[in-house]
mmCIF file of C-alpha atoms in Angstrom:
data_model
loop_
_atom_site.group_PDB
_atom_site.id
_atom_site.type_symbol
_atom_site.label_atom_id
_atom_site.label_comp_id
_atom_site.label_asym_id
_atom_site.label_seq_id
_atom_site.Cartn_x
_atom_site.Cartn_y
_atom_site.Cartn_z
ATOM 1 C CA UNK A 1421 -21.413 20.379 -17.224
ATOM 2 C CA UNK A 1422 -18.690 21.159 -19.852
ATOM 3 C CA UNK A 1423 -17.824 18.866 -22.329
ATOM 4 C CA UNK A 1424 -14.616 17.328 -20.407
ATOM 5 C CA UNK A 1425 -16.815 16.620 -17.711
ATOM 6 C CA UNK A 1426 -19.323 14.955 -19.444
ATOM 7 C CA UNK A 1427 -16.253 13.042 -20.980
ATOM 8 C CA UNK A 1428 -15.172 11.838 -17.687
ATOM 9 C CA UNK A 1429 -18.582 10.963 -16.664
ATOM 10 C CA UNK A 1430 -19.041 8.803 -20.050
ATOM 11 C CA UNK A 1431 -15.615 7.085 -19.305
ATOM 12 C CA UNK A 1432 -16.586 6.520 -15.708
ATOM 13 C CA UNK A 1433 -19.975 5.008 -16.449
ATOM 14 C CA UNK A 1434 -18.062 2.698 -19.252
ATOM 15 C CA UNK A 1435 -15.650 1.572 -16.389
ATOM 16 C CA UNK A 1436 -18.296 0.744 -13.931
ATOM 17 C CA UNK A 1437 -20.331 -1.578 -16.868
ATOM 18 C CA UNK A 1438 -17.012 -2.782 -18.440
ATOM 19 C CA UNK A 1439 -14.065 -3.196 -16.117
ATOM 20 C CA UNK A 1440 -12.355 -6.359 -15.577
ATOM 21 C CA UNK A 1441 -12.157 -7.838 -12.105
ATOM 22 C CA UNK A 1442 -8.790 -7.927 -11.398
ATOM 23 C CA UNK A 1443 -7.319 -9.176 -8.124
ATOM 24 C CA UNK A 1444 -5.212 -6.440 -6.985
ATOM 25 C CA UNK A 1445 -8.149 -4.187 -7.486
ATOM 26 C CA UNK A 1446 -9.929 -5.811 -4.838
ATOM 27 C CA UNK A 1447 -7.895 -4.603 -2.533
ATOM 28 C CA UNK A 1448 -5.659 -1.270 -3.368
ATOM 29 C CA UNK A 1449 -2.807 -1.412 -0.774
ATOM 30 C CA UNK A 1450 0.291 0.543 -1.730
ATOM 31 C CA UNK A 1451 2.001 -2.808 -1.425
ATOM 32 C CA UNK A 1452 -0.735 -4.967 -3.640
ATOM 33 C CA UNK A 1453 -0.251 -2.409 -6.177
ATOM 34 C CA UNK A 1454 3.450 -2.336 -6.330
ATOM 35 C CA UNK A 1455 3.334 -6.102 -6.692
ATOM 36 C CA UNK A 1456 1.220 -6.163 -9.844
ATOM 37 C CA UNK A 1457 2.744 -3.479 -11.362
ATOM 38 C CA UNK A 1458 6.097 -4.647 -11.332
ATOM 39 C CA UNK A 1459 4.735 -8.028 -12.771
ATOM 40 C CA UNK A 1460 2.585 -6.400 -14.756
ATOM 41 C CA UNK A 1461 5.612 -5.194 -16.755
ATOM 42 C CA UNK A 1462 6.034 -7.260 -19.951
ATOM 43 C CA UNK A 1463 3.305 -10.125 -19.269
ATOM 44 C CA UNK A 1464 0.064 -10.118 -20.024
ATOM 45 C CA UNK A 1465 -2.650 -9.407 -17.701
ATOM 46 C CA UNK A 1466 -4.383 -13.121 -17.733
ATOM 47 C CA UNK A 1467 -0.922 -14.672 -17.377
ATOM 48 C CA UNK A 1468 0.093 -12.600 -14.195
ATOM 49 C CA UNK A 1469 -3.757 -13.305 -12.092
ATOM 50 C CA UNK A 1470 -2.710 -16.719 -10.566
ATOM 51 C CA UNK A 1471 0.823 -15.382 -9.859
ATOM 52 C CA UNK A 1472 -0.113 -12.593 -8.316
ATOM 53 C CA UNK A 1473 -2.880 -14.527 -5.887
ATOM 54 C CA UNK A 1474 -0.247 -17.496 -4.995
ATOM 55 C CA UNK A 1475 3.074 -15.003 -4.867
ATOM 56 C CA UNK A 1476 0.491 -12.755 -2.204
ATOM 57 C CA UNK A 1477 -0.791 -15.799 -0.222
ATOM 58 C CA UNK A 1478 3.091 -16.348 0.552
ATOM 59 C CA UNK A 1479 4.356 -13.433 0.761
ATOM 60 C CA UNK A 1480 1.689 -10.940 2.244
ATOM 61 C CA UNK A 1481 4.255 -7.743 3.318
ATOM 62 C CA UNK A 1482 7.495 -5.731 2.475
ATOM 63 C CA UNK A 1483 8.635 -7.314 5.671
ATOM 64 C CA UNK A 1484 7.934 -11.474 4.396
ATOM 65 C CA UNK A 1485 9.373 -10.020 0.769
ATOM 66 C CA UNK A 1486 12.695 -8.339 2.138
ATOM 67 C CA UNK A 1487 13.277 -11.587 4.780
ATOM 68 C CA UNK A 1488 12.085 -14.508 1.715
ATOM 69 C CA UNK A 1489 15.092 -16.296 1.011
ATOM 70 C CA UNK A 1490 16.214 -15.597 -2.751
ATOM 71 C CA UNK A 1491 15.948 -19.213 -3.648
ATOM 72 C CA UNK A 1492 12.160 -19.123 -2.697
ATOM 73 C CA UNK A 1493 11.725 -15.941 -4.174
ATOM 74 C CA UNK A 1494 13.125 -17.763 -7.795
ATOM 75 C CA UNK A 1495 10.393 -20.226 -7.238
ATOM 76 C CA UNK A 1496 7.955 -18.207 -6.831
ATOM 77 C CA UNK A 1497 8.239 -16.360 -9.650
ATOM 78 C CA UNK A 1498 9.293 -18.855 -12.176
ATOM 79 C CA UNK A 1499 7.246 -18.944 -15.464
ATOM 80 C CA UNK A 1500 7.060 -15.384 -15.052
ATOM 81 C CA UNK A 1501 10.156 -14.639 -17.093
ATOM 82 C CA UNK A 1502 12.189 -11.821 -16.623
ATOM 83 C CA UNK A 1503 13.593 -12.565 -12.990
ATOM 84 C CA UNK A 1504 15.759 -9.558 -12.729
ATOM 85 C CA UNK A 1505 12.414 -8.192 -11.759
ATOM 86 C CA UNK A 1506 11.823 -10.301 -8.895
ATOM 87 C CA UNK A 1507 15.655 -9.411 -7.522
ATOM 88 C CA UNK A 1508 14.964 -5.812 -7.899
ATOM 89 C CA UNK A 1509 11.588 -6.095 -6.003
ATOM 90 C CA UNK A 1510 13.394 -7.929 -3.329
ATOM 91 C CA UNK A 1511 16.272 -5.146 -2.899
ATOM 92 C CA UNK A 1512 13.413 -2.391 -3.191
ATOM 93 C CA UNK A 1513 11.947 -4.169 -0.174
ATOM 94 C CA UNK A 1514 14.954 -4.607 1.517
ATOM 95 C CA UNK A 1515 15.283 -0.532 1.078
ATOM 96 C CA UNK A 1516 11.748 0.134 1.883
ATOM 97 C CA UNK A 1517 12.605 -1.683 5.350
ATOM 98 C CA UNK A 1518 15.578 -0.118 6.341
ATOM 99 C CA UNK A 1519 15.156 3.598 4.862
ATOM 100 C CA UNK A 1520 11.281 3.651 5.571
ATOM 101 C CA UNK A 1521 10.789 1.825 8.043
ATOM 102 C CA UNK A 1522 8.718 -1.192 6.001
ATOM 103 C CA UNK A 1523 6.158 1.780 4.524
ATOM 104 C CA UNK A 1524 6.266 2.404 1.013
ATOM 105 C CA UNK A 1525 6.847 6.158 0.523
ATOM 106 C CA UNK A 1526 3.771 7.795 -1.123
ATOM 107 C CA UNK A 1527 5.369 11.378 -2.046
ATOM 108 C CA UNK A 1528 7.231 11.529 -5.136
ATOM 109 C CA UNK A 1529 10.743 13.336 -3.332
ATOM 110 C CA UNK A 1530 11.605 10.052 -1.816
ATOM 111 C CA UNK A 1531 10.288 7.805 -4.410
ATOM 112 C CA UNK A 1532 13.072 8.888 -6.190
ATOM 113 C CA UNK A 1533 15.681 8.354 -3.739
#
């Protein structure tokens, strides 16, 4: 074993021991993921948790996200701050449902589209 695999190993084993439980790591759908990390953006970790659990319980899919009403979508996300965020995750769902047929894209080409 080279050193950067013992490295990676090391880091591994630390993760297993030390990671924090984290909600959207429970589950690691495309969609889950996506969520977090665009409220992830700017806020801190232990502020986003209960956000993330109540915005999910109402809003499980791309589909319930591109068809939630705006207003609802406001209330949702209020205390989060920055709620040009929340808009732009709506019309990214709203694209996601008409360009790719309500499946995130996973290859990089059309993510940038």
């Amino acid at each position: 074993m080279d050193k950067i695999q013992k490295f990676q190993q090391a880091l591994l084993n630390w993760y297993e021991g030390n990671a924090r439980i984290l909600p959207w790591r429970d589950d690691p759908s495309p969609y889950r993921v996506w969520i977090s990390e665009i409220m992830l953006q700017q806020t801190r970790v232990e502020a986003v948790k209960p956000y993330f659990e109540r915005f999910l319980q109402e809003v499980p899919t791309i589909l319930d996200l591109a068809a939630l009403p705006e207003d609802r979508l406001m209330k949702l996300w209020e205390g989060l701050g920055y709620y040009s965020r929340a808009r732009n995750l709506k019309k990214a769902a709203c694209m996601v449902m008409g360009q790719y047929h309500g499946r995130l894209p996973s290859d990089r080409k059309s993510l940038q589209t």
